[in-house]
Short mmCIF file of C-alpha atoms in Angstrom, two decimals:
data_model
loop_
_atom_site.label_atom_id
_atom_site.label_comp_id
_atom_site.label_asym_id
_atom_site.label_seq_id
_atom_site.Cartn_x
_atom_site.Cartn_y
_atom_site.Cartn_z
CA UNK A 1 -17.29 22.40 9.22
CA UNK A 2 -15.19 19.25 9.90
CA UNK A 3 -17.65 16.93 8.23
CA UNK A 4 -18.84 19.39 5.55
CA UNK A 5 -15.40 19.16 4.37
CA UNK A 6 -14.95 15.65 4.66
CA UNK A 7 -17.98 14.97 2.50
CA UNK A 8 -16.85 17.40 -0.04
CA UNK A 9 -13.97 15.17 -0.50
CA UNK A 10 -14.74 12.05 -0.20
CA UNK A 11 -17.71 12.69 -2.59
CA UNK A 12 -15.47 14.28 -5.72
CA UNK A 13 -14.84 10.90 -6.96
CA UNK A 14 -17.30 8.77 -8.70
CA UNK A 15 -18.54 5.30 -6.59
CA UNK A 16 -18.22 2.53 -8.83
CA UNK A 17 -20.44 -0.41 -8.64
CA UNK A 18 -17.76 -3.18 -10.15
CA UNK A 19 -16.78 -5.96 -7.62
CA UNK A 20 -13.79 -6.39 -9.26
CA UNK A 21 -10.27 -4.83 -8.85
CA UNK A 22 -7.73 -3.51 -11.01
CA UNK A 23 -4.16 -4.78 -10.28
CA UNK A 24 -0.95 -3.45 -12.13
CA UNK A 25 0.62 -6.76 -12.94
CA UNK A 26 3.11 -5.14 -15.16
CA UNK A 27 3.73 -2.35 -17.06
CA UNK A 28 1.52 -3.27 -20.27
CA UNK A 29 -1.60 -4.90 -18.94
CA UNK A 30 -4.11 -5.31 -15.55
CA UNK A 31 -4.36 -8.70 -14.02
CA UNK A 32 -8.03 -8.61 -12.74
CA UNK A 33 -8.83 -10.22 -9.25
CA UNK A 34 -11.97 -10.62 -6.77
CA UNK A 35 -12.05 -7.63 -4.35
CA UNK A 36 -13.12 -10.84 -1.99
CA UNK A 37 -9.77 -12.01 0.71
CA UNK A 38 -12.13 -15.58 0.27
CA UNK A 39 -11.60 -15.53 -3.85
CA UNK A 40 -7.88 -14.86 -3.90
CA UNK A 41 -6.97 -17.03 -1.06
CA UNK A 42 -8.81 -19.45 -2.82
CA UNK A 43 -6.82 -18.66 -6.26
CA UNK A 44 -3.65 -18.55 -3.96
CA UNK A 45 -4.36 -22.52 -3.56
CA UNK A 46 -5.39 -23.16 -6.99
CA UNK A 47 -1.83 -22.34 -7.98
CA UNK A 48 -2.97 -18.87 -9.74
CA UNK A 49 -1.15 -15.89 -10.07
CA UNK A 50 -2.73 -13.04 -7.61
CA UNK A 51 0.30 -10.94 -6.64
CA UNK A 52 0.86 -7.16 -8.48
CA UNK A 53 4.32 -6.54 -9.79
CA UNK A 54 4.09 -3.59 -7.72
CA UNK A 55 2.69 -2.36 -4.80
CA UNK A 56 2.52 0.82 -2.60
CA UNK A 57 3.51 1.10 1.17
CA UNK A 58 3.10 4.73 3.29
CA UNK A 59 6.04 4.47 5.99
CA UNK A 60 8.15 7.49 8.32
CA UNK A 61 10.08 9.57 5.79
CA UNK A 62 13.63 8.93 6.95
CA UNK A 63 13.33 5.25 6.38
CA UNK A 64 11.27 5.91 3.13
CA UNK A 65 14.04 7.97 1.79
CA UNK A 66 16.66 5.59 3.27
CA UNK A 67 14.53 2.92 1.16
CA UNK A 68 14.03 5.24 -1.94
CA UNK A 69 17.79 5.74 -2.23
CA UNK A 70 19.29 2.21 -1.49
CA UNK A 71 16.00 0.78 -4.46
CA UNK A 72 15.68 -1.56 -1.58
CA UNK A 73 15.40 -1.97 2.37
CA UNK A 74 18.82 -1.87 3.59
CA UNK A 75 19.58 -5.24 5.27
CA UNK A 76 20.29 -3.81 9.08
CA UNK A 77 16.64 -1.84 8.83
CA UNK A 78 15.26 -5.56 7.46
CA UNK A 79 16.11 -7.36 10.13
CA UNK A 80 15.61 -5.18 12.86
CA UNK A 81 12.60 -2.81 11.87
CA UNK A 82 10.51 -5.66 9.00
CA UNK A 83 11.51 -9.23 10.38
CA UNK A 84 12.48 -8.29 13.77
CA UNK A 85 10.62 -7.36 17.38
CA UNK A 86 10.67 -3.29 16.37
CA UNK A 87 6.79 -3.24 14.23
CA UNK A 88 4.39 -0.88 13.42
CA UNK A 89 2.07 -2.61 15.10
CA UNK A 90 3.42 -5.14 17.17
CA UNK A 91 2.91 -8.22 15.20
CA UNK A 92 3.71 -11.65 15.36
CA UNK A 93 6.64 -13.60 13.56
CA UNK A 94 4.37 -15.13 10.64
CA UNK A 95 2.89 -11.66 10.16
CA UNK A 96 5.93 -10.05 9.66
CA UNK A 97 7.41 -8.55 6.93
CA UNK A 98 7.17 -5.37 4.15
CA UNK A 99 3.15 -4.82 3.44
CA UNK A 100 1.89 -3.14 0.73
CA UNK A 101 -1.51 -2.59 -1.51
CA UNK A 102 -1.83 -3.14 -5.13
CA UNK A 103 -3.40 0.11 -5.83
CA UNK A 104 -4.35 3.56 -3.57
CA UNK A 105 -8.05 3.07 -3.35
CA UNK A 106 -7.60 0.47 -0.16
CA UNK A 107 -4.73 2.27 1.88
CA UNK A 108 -5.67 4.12 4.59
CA UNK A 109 -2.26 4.17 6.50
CA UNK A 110 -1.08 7.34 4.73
CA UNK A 111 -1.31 9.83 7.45
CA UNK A 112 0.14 11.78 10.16
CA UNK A 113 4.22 10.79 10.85
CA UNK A 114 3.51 7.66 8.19
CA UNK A 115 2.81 9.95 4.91
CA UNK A 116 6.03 9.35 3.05
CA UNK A 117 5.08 7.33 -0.11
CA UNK A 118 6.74 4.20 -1.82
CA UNK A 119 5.86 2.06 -4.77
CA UNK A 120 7.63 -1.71 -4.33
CA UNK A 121 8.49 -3.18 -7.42
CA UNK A 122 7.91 -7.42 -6.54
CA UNK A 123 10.46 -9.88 -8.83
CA UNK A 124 8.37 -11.89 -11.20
CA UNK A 125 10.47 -15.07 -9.20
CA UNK A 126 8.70 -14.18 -6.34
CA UNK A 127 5.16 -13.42 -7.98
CA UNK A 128 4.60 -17.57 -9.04
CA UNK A 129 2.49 -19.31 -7.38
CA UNK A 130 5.16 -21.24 -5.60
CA UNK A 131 6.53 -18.69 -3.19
CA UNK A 132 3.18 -17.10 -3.00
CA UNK A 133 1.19 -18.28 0.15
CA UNK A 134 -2.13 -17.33 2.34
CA UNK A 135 -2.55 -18.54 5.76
CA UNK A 136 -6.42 -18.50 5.93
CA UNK A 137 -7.04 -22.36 5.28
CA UNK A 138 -3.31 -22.75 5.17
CA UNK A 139 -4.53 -26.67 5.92
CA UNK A 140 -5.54 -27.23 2.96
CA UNK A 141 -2.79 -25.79 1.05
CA UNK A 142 -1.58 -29.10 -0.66
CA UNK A 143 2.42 -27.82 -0.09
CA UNK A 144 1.51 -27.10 3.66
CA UNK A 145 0.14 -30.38 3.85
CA UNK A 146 3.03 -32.47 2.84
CA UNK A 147 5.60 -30.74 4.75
CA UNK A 148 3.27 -31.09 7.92
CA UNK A 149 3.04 -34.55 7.33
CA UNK A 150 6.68 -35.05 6.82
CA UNK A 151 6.91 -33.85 10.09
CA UNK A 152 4.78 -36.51 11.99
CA UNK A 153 3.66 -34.24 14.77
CA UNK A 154 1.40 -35.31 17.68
CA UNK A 155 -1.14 -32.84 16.47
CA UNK A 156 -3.27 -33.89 13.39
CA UNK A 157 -3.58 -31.98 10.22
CA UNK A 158 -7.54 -31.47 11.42
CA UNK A 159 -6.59 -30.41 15.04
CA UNK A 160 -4.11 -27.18 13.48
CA UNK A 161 -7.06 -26.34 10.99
CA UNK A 162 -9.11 -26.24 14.15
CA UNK A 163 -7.20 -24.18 16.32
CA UNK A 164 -4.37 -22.46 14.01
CA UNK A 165 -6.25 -20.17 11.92
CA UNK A 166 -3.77 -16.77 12.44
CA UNK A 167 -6.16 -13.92 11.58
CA UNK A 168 -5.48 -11.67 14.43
CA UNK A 169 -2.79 -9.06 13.14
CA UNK A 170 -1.47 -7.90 16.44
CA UNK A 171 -0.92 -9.70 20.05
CA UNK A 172 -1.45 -13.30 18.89
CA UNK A 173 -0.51 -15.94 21.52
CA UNK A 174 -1.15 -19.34 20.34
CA UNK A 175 2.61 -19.88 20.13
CA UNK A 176 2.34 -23.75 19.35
CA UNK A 177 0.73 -22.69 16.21
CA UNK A 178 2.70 -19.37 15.51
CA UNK A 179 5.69 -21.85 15.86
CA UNK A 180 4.56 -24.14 13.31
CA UNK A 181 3.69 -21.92 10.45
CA UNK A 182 6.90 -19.98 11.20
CA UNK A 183 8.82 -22.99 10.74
CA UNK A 184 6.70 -23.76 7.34
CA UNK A 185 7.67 -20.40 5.85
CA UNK A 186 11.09 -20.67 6.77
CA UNK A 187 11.42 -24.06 5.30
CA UNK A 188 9.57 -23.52 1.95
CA UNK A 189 11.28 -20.38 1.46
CA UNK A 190 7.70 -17.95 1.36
CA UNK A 191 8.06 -15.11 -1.08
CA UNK A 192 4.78 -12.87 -0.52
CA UNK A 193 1.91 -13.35 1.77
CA UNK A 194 -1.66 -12.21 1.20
CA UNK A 195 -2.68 -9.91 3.57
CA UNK A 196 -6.12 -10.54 5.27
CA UNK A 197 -6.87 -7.41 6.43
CA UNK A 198 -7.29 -4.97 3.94
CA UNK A 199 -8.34 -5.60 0.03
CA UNK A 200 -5.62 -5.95 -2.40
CA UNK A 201 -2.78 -6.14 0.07
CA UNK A 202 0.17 -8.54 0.43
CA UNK A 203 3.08 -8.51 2.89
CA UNK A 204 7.15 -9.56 1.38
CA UNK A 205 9.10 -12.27 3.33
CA UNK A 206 11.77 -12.30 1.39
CA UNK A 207 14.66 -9.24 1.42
CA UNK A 208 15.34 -10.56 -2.05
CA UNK A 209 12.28 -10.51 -4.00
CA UNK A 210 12.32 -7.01 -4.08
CA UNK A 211 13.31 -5.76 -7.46
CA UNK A 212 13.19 -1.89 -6.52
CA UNK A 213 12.06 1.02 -4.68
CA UNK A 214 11.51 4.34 -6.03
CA UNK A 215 9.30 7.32 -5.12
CA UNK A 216 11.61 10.85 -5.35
CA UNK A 217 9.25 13.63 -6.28
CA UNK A 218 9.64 12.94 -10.25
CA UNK A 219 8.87 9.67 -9.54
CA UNK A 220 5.72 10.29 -7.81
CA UNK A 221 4.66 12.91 -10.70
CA UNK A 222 5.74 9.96 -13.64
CA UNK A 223 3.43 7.07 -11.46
CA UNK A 224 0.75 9.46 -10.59
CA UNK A 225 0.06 10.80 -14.13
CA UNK A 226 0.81 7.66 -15.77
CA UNK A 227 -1.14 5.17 -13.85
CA UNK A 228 -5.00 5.73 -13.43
CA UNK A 229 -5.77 2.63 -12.37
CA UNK A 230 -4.05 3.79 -9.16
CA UNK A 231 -7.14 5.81 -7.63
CA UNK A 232 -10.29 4.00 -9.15
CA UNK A 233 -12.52 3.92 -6.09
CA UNK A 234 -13.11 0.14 -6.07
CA UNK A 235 -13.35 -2.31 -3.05
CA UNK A 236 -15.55 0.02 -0.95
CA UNK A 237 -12.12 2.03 -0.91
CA UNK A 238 -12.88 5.97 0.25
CA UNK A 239 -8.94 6.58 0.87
CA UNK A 240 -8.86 9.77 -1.42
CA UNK A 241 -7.89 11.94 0.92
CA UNK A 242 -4.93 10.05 1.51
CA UNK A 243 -3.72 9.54 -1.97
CA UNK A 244 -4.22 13.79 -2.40
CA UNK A 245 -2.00 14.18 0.53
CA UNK A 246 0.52 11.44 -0.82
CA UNK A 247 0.48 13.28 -3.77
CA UNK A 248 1.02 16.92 -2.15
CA UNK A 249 3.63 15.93 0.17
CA UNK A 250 5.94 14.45 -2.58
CA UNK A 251 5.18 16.00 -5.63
CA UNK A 252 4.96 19.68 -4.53
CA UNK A 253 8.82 19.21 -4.18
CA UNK A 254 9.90 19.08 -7.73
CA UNK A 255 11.87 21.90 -8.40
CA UNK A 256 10.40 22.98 -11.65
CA UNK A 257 6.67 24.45 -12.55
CA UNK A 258 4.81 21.34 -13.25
CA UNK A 259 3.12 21.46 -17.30
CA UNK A 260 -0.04 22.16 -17.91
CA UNK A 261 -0.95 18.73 -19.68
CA UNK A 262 0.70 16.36 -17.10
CA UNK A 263 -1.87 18.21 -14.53
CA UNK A 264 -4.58 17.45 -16.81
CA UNK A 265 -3.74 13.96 -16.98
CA UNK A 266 -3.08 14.19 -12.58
CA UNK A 267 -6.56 15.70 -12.29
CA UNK A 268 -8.19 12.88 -14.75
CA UNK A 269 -6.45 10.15 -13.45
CA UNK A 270 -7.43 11.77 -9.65
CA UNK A 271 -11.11 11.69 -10.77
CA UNK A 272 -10.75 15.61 -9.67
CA UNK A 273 -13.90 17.61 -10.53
CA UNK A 274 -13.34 21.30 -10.06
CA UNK A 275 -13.21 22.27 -6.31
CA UNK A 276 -11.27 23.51 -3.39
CA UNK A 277 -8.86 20.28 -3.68
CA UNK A 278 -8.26 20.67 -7.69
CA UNK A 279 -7.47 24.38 -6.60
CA UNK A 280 -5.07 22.82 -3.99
CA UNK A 281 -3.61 21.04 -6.34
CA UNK A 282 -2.86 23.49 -9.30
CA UNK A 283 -1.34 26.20 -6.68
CA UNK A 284 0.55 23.06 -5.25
CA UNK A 285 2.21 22.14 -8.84
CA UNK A 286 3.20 25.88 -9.51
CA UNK A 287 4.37 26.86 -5.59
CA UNK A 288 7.56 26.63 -6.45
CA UNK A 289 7.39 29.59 -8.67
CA UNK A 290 4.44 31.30 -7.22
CA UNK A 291 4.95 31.29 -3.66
CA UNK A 292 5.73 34.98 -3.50
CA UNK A 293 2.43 35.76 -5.30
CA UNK A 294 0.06 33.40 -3.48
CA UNK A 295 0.58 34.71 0.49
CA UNK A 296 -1.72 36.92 0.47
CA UNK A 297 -4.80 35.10 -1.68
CA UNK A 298 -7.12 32.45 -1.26
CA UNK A 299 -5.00 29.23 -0.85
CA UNK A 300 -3.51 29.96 2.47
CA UNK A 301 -7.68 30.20 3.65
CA UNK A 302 -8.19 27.42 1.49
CA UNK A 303 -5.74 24.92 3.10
CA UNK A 304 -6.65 26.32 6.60
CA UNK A 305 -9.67 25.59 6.23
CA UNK A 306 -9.20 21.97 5.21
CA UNK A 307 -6.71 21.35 8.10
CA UNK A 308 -9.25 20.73 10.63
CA UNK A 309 -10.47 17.62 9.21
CA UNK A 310 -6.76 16.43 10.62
CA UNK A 311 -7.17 14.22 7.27
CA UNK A 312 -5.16 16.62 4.76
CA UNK A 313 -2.09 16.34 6.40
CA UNK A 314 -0.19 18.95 4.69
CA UNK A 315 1.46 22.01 6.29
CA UNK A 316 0.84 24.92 4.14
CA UNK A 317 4.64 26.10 4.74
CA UNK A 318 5.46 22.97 3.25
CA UNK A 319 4.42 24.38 0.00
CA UNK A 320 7.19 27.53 0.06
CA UNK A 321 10.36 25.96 0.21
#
């Protein structure tokens, strides 16, 4: 049962050949970029543009909300929970700071205690190629090359490129090199990193160069049936199950029956075909006002039955309140 369902889902959504990815750059047009870390590091050196003007980070709901409200991260959480020793998942000083993917397709972090949504809206400042910065080959990054030379260390420019390449995202312990980089971002003031672990995906230093942070339930239901880009299945990505949740656990909370055409648009942008998750999804949008009708049908068996996949990680209560 558990993997009949999981290929039901994972299978609504057309596989697309393209090795290309969709970015939102801004509001009115798609900055295109290799689904290859190699390409856009390489375009990171070249002085190109690579970084979305938004991007989307699952976190615990009481910070997301704490986030959501403030349209930033408060400055106490920044320190102690981004920058500081507190971390998702332990990581070092240079890997540090607020990650998030340029679309939905890539980000599989969305589940269990981590399914509150959040899109981050990056300041152009902070998108140039001058406070944007990768550390794979960070050697040969012309900017990290003068300042290391400034510096006249014992160790040679060829020696870090040998021994400093800072790929592992949790328990790295080469300190001498974890030391210099850290010192190199600090000093040239680093914006946004690119992420090397997963497609699409960049990590903020800065508190500053984030512009805002929104994702209350209208929110979600304005970026989800506005934005199809959001959920093309590109970059091997498989993460629909995710985005379905993402999109149950905040949307479902709007207080007022959701129209008939902005589910049309949710279930084209979704790639939904008809289907136990489209039914999901238009009891969902009208539980608000149907709750008292739907108790005894088919969508309490419905969501039941999808629970023990432990990938549709909404509570069927959840829909009632």
């Amino acid at each position: 049962m558990k993997f009949a369902f999981l290929l039901l889902l994972l299978f609504q959504l057309p596989v697309h050949a393209e090795t290309e990815c969709d970015y939102q750059a801004t509001s009115n047009e798609l900055l295109k970029l290799s689904c290859d870390f190699f390409e856009i590091a390489n375009a990171i050196l070249d002085k190109k543009e690579v970084v979305p003007s938004r991007i989307y980070h699952f976190g615990k709901k009481e910070y997301v909300d704490k986030n959501i409200a403030a349209k930033t991260v408060p400055e106490a959480d920044w320190d102690k929970y981004i920058m500081g020793d507190i971390t998702r998942y332990d990581l070092g000083f240079v890997r540090r700071g607020l990650y998030g993917t340029g679309g939905l397709d890539t980000n599989n972090y969305g589940h269990g205690e981590y399914q509150a949504l959040m899109e981050i809206t990056i300041k152009e400042e902070c998108r140039k190629p001058e406070r944007v910065f990768s550390l794979h080959d960070l050697q040969k990054d012309s900017r990290f090359q003068e300042w290391f030379n400034k510096k006249k260390r014992s160790m040679k420019l060829e020696k870090f490129g040998e021994e400093c390449q800072l790929w592992d995202p949790q328990g790295y312990d080469n300190k001498k090199c974890e030391k210099i980089v850290g010192e190199f971002l600090k000093d040239v003031n680093a914006g946004v990193i690119q992420d090397h672990i997963v497609s699409k995906s960049f990590y903020i230093r800065d508190r500053n160069c984030i512009e805002n942070i929104r994702g209350t339930p209208s929110d979600w239901l304005e970026i989800f049936s506005n934005s199809p880009n959001l959920f093309i299945p590109r970059c091997n990505g498989y993460n629909k199950v995710y985005m379905l949740s993402a999109l149950l656990s905040n949307v479902i909370q709007t207080v007022e029956p959701i129209p008939e055409a902005t589910y049309v648009k949710l279930k084209e942008n979704m790639r939904l075909s008809d289907g136990p998750v489209a039914d999901i999804l238009s009891f969902a949008f009208e539980a608000k006002v149907r709750c008292d009708k739907i108790e005894s049908g088919g969508f309490k068996k419905t969501i039941e039955a999808l629970k023990p996949t432990d990938l549709l990680d909404v509570k069927y209560q959840d829909l009632c309140r």
